[in-house]
Amino acid sequence: MSSDIFRTMNAGYAQVMYEQYLRDPDSVDEGWRELFENGVRGLEPAPPPVAAPPGSAPSAPVAVSAAEPQAIATAMSVVKAFRTHGHLGARLDPLGSEPAGDPAYDPASVGLTEEAMRRIPASLLRIAVPGATFADALPHLVATYCGTMAYEKEHIASHEERVWLRHVIEVGAHRKALAPDEKKRLLSRLTAVEALEHFLHKAYLGHKRFSIEGLDVTVPMLDLLIELAAAAGARTVVIGMAHRGRLNVLAHVVNLPYETIFAEFEGGRNVEETLAPEGGTGDVKYHHGAEGVHRTATGPVTVTLSPNPSHLEAVNPVVEGRARAVQTDRRGLEAPHDGTVAVPVLIHGDAAFAGQGVVAETFNLARLAGYATGGTIHLIGNNQVGFTTDPKEARSTDYSSDLAKGFDVPIIHVNADDPEACLSAVRLAMMYRNTFHGDVVIDLVGYRRHGHNEGDEPSYTQPVMVERIQRTPTVRQRYAAQLAREGVLDAAWAEAEAEAAYRRLADIQQALKASLRGGQGEEPQRISAQAAPEPETAVPAGLLALLNAELLAVPEGFTVNPKLAKQLERRREALGPAGGIEWAHAEALALASLLVEGTPIRLTGQDTERGTFSQRHLVLHDASDGRRYAPIRHLARARAPFELHNSPLSEFACLGFEYGYAAAAPEALVVWEAQFGDFANGAEVIVDQFIIAGLAKWGQTSRLTLLLPHGYEGQGPEHSSARLERFLALGAEGNIGVANCTTPAQYFHLLRRQARHAVMRPLVIMTPKSLLRLPQATSRLSDLAGGAFRPVLEDPEAAGRRDAVTRLVLCSGKVYYDVQNSPARAAAPHVAVGRVELLYPFPAAEVGALVTRYPRLAEVVWVQEEPRNMGARKFVLPKLRDLAPAAVAIRDVSRPERSSPAEGYPAAHAAEQARIVREALEP
């Protein structure tokens, strides 16, 4: 609506429309809404103006005549420009570059004179900065929106949030004038940060440490964040960050002893306390995580810094999962989630924030019921360069933070060399989180005093920037000079404190060196698979029958889809003497039995509630009104909660989230399912760096279980292989388990074993597709009520004719049924078909025992559906050669070596499957 409305509006009608707008903004026409939202209070009784600061002389507002509505409308456009584009004029760069600015917030550019501005009461503009007239308010708008702190908030869809942010920012509720003692403490904190960097630079010249210098204020910002989090009820803060500044955060935020950090530079192996895990290969010093206690005015807070690989931003979803696990109370049946209990904090690099896709994936989790953590504080450590790449080459946006706008996240930009403004940014971020429980981004604009690392020469690629940095005092020096000008302290005192901090570090290092003299370095140890008794996985038949009945029960009046009802009813019959327990049925019974025993479970994945192949149906939807009901959440005997969520269509962030959750909740069985097995390719960084290597690098493991649908049914290259070969190549030192079961009972016992085993390790299960409903691939109640998971299964048909067997076919997964159900199978009595259900750790003893059962054995043949360069072949064949007697030949049958996992044409697929079966059974 244009400003012409002032010339024609009826004052009473305008008042009515405004009052209606206040009750419900969406109830008025868009033109009225835009007018009111952008700053007009028009004809309403004006509240008392905000008091001007002491000593100022506000102009007396001059009565506005009917001829001046255009000036009011223009003033409102200037206010809107400040709120929307004021950040373009903010002085955010510690290196002194001029801001771009925007003419829209310059009154002169829209024809507003000083006299006109003095005639406009500020109360008409709905601004909260001090001043009786627009002329009085203008300097405060400039200071608020174009100082060393700036804001982007007008992109947010929520009217309530925009109005709240405008008010808080303009009244300065987040800005706090520090008392002299508080200013001294802030300087002391900056002094400690700088002293550690200077000491490490001199004492360990040439060592990489990825200095925090240029973003030193990160540490006092984290101090305040933790303090405010504690005041809001948090008892845990979970931090994720890349390498830059990590050592300083470990020392000063996590409170890791200096000795522990120095020990990493000294070599660490013969030092009692280091960051490396016992028995592991360890990691570089700036990747390690740690946990410590941070003292606050309201009590101690546990601070966890998650370990992180060099894959920038990969830790983001891991931190979110950790925080969610801490926030979730798994002691009862409902698993209530309280976002105030723990605060996730992610410290990003400017280039990585804009460049890495997992950042967007993680943002997308923030408001989802199964993944929300009550709001994450994102801090971009903005060096204004990515390694050697300038921002204009690294992103297509003005700010590195612009991605966050797409997720309705407020953004606070702040100059890293204004420490007090930086603390104000933290206060605003925490105020927003506490009020709206959403994410906030703080864009901390600083620089990198050295190169990408301390051995790098940045002047090769950024000579002008480097020259500016060399001329720029450190933030400690700047703040000390500021406090000296304010009369808070003497400049000599500040320098003496800096020297004392440095000397203290030198003394600690010398004491450490003295303790190391004469010590012998130890040989690196190996992580080995720990021996532990096998847990009981059988469940009494009576209990299974009771659980089965409860899993099929729905509330009175709930209408199950008639087609689905018939499928579910078969599960009732399957416990009878005829058997017929299918995979999803066995899975539901396994999970239900664990809940009864007190094991919390979290199952997530793409379409997991129903199941990709319409097999699971743990959540039912009323056919008439869409109501949801999950029988597994209403078990009478359950002693633990069951979390079940469909995930967004994301692998990297979702698997990272579940890894973090599992690492923080060792008592729980956390299960992630891919829609198809090869979709896990999108999460390969999480698999390689966290799940596989986390134990050796950081001593971190879990019960995380991956369900990856795998099997060749002619669905093409992308829906056949879960890339079994990758997981087998990555298995070492007992770090994971890899299985490919052939019966529902085996799957039942394996899931229960994973939850109950004393030794925690991640487990990767190649789950079936066509076998889900194959009549031959079913189990009986007695299979679940007795026995245990067996790593190797003998051919039941060959057990009575072992003397006739000359060929032992070994296989894993679905191909067993292709061979066993072939018409040619009956004509091959010389063949026994054994199944290797557990591929890693390889069951050498069980396979060896199977081989010795056949006295006339001439050959062992490994049979697989996958190409020769994929699947288990390369992993299994060397082990078979080691196990088999010299007289027994070892060979394989598989698809030829291929670059693509499977054929795209059904006819070609069928021909290959037939050939594999024929060669496995031929005389």
Short mmCIF file of N, CA and C in Angstrom, two decimals, residues 401-470:
data_model
loop_
_atom_site.label_atom_id
_atom_site.label_comp_id
_atom_site.label_asym_id
_atom_site.label_seq_id
_atom_site.Cartn_x
_atom_site.Cartn_y
_atom_site.Cartn_z
N SER A 401 27.50 -16.72 5.36
CA SER A 401 26.36 -17.17 6.18
C SER A 401 25.04 -17.21 5.43
N ASP A 402 25.00 -16.79 4.16
CA ASP A 402 23.72 -16.62 3.46
C ASP A 402 22.91 -17.90 3.36
N LEU A 403 23.57 -19.03 3.35
CA LEU A 403 22.85 -20.30 3.29
C LEU A 403 21.78 -20.40 4.38
N ALA A 404 22.08 -19.88 5.55
CA ALA A 404 21.17 -20.01 6.69
C ALA A 404 19.85 -19.30 6.46
N LYS A 405 19.82 -18.32 5.57
CA LYS A 405 18.57 -17.60 5.31
C LYS A 405 17.49 -18.55 4.80
N GLY A 406 17.89 -19.54 4.04
CA GLY A 406 16.93 -20.49 3.50
C GLY A 406 16.23 -21.33 4.55
N PHE A 407 16.75 -21.30 5.76
CA PHE A 407 16.15 -22.08 6.85
C PHE A 407 15.57 -21.18 7.93
N ASP A 408 15.31 -19.91 7.56
CA ASP A 408 14.68 -18.95 8.49
C ASP A 408 15.50 -18.76 9.76
N VAL A 409 16.80 -18.71 9.61
CA VAL A 409 17.69 -18.57 10.76
C VAL A 409 18.17 -17.13 10.85
N PRO A 410 18.05 -16.48 11.99
CA PRO A 410 18.61 -15.12 12.13
C PRO A 410 20.13 -15.15 12.11
N ILE A 411 20.71 -14.10 11.57
CA ILE A 411 22.16 -14.03 11.41
C ILE A 411 22.66 -12.75 12.08
N ILE A 412 23.68 -12.90 12.89
CA ILE A 412 24.31 -11.77 13.58
C ILE A 412 25.74 -11.67 13.07
N HIS A 413 26.08 -10.56 12.43
CA HIS A 413 27.45 -10.32 12.00
C HIS A 413 28.15 -9.47 13.06
N VAL A 414 29.40 -9.78 13.35
CA VAL A 414 30.10 -9.00 14.37
C VAL A 414 31.59 -8.96 14.08
N ASN A 415 32.18 -7.83 14.37
CA ASN A 415 33.62 -7.60 14.19
C ASN A 415 34.39 -8.31 15.31
N ALA A 416 35.28 -9.21 14.95
CA ALA A 416 35.99 -10.02 15.94
C ALA A 416 36.95 -9.22 16.79
N ASP A 417 37.27 -7.99 16.40
CA ASP A 417 38.16 -7.15 17.21
C ASP A 417 37.39 -6.19 18.11
N ASP A 418 36.09 -6.39 18.24
CA ASP A 418 35.29 -5.65 19.23
C ASP A 418 34.76 -6.68 20.22
N PRO A 419 35.55 -7.00 21.24
CA PRO A 419 35.17 -8.10 22.15
C PRO A 419 33.83 -7.91 22.82
N GLU A 420 33.52 -6.67 23.22
CA GLU A 420 32.26 -6.45 23.93
C GLU A 420 31.07 -6.64 22.99
N ALA A 421 31.20 -6.24 21.74
CA ALA A 421 30.14 -6.48 20.76
C ALA A 421 29.98 -7.97 20.52
N CYS A 422 31.08 -8.70 20.53
CA CYS A 422 31.02 -10.16 20.33
C CYS A 422 30.23 -10.83 21.46
N LEU A 423 30.42 -10.35 22.67
CA LEU A 423 29.65 -10.91 23.78
C LEU A 423 28.17 -10.55 23.65
N SER A 424 27.89 -9.36 23.13
CA SER A 424 26.49 -8.98 22.90
C SER A 424 25.86 -9.89 21.87
N ALA A 425 26.62 -10.28 20.86
CA ALA A 425 26.10 -11.20 19.84
C ALA A 425 25.71 -12.53 20.48
N VAL A 426 26.53 -13.00 21.40
CA VAL A 426 26.21 -14.26 22.10
C VAL A 426 24.95 -14.10 22.94
N ARG A 427 24.81 -12.97 23.61
CA ARG A 427 23.61 -12.76 24.43
C ARG A 427 22.35 -12.80 23.56
N LEU A 428 22.40 -12.13 22.41
CA LEU A 428 21.23 -12.13 21.53
C LEU A 428 20.93 -13.53 21.02
N ALA A 429 21.97 -14.27 20.66
CA ALA A 429 21.78 -15.63 20.15
C ALA A 429 21.11 -16.51 21.20
N MET A 430 21.57 -16.41 22.43
CA MET A 430 20.99 -17.24 23.49
C MET A 430 19.58 -16.77 23.87
N MET A 431 19.33 -15.47 23.80
CA MET A 431 17.98 -14.97 24.06
C MET A 431 17.01 -15.53 23.02
N TYR A 432 17.43 -15.55 21.76
CA TYR A 432 16.58 -16.09 20.69
C TYR A 432 16.36 -17.58 20.90
N ARG A 433 17.42 -18.32 21.20
CA ARG A 433 17.27 -19.77 21.42
C ARG A 433 16.31 -20.05 22.57
N ASN A 434 16.47 -19.33 23.66
CA ASN A 434 15.62 -19.56 24.82
C ASN A 434 14.16 -19.22 24.54
N THR A 435 13.92 -18.29 23.62
CA THR A 435 12.56 -17.85 23.33
C THR A 435 11.90 -18.68 22.25
N PHE A 436 12.64 -18.97 21.17
CA PHE A 436 12.04 -19.63 20.01
C PHE A 436 12.60 -21.03 19.74
N HIS A 437 13.61 -21.43 20.47
CA HIS A 437 14.14 -22.80 20.38
C HIS A 437 14.62 -23.12 18.96
N GLY A 438 15.21 -22.13 18.32
CA GLY A 438 15.69 -22.32 16.96
C GLY A 438 17.17 -22.02 16.84
N ASP A 439 17.71 -22.32 15.67
CA ASP A 439 19.12 -22.08 15.38
C ASP A 439 19.40 -20.59 15.19
N VAL A 440 20.64 -20.20 15.50
CA VAL A 440 21.12 -18.84 15.28
C VAL A 440 22.53 -18.93 14.70
N VAL A 441 22.84 -18.01 13.79
CA VAL A 441 24.19 -17.94 13.23
C VAL A 441 24.86 -16.65 13.68
N ILE A 442 26.06 -16.78 14.21
CA ILE A 442 26.91 -15.62 14.49
C ILE A 442 28.05 -15.66 13.50
N ASP A 443 28.12 -14.65 12.64
CA ASP A 443 29.20 -14.54 11.66
C ASP A 443 30.30 -13.68 12.28
N LEU A 444 31.31 -14.34 12.83
CA LEU A 444 32.40 -13.66 13.54
C LEU A 444 33.48 -13.30 12.52
N VAL A 445 33.50 -12.05 12.12
CA VAL A 445 34.38 -11.62 11.03
C VAL A 445 35.75 -11.24 11.60
N GLY A 446 36.75 -12.02 11.25
CA GLY A 446 38.10 -11.76 11.72
C GLY A 446 39.11 -11.94 10.60
N TYR A 447 40.18 -12.65 10.92
CA TYR A 447 41.21 -12.90 9.92
C TYR A 447 42.07 -14.05 10.42
N ARG A 448 43.04 -14.43 9.64
CA ARG A 448 43.94 -15.53 9.98
C ARG A 448 45.35 -14.94 10.03
N ARG A 449 45.93 -14.85 11.23
CA ARG A 449 47.20 -14.14 11.36
C ARG A 449 48.33 -14.86 10.65
N HIS A 450 48.26 -16.16 10.56
CA HIS A 450 49.28 -16.93 9.83
C HIS A 450 48.63 -17.51 8.58
N GLY A 451 49.34 -18.41 7.91
CA GLY A 451 48.76 -19.04 6.75
C GLY A 451 47.74 -20.09 7.16
N HIS A 452 47.34 -20.91 6.19
CA HIS A 452 46.38 -21.97 6.50
C HIS A 452 46.87 -22.80 7.68
N ASN A 453 48.17 -23.08 7.70
CA ASN A 453 48.82 -23.61 8.89
C ASN A 453 50.11 -22.84 9.09
N GLU A 454 50.79 -23.14 10.18
CA GLU A 454 51.95 -22.32 10.54
C GLU A 454 53.15 -22.53 9.63
N GLY A 455 53.10 -23.53 8.77
CA GLY A 455 54.18 -23.74 7.81
C GLY A 455 53.87 -23.20 6.44
N ASP A 456 52.70 -22.57 6.29
CA ASP A 456 52.24 -22.09 5.00
C ASP A 456 52.63 -20.62 4.82
N GLU A 457 52.82 -20.21 3.58
CA GLU A 457 53.17 -18.82 3.29
C GLU A 457 52.00 -18.13 2.61
N PRO A 458 51.19 -17.38 3.33
CA PRO A 458 49.98 -16.80 2.76
C PRO A 458 50.22 -15.65 1.79
N SER A 459 51.39 -15.01 1.86
CA SER A 459 51.64 -13.86 0.99
C SER A 459 51.79 -14.24 -0.48
N TYR A 460 51.95 -15.54 -0.77
CA TYR A 460 51.99 -15.96 -2.17
C TYR A 460 50.67 -15.64 -2.88
N THR A 461 49.57 -15.78 -2.15
CA THR A 461 48.25 -15.66 -2.79
C THR A 461 47.42 -14.50 -2.26
N GLN A 462 47.67 -14.03 -1.05
CA GLN A 462 46.93 -12.89 -0.50
C GLN A 462 47.91 -11.83 0.02
N PRO A 463 48.76 -11.28 -0.83
CA PRO A 463 49.80 -10.36 -0.34
C PRO A 463 49.24 -9.10 0.31
N VAL A 464 48.17 -8.52 -0.25
CA VAL A 464 47.62 -7.29 0.31
C VAL A 464 47.00 -7.56 1.68
N MET A 465 46.27 -8.64 1.77
CA MET A 465 45.64 -9.00 3.04
C MET A 465 46.69 -9.27 4.11
N VAL A 466 47.74 -9.98 3.75
CA VAL A 466 48.80 -10.30 4.71
C VAL A 466 49.47 -9.03 5.22
N GLU A 467 49.68 -8.08 4.31
CA GLU A 467 50.32 -6.83 4.73
C GLU A 467 49.43 -6.08 5.72
N ARG A 468 48.12 -6.11 5.49
CA ARG A 468 47.20 -5.47 6.42
C ARG A 468 47.22 -6.17 7.77
N ILE A 469 47.24 -7.48 7.75
CA ILE A 469 47.26 -8.24 9.00
C ILE A 469 48.51 -7.92 9.81
N GLN A 470 49.63 -7.83 9.13
CA GLN A 470 50.89 -7.55 9.84
C GLN A 470 50.87 -6.18 10.50
#
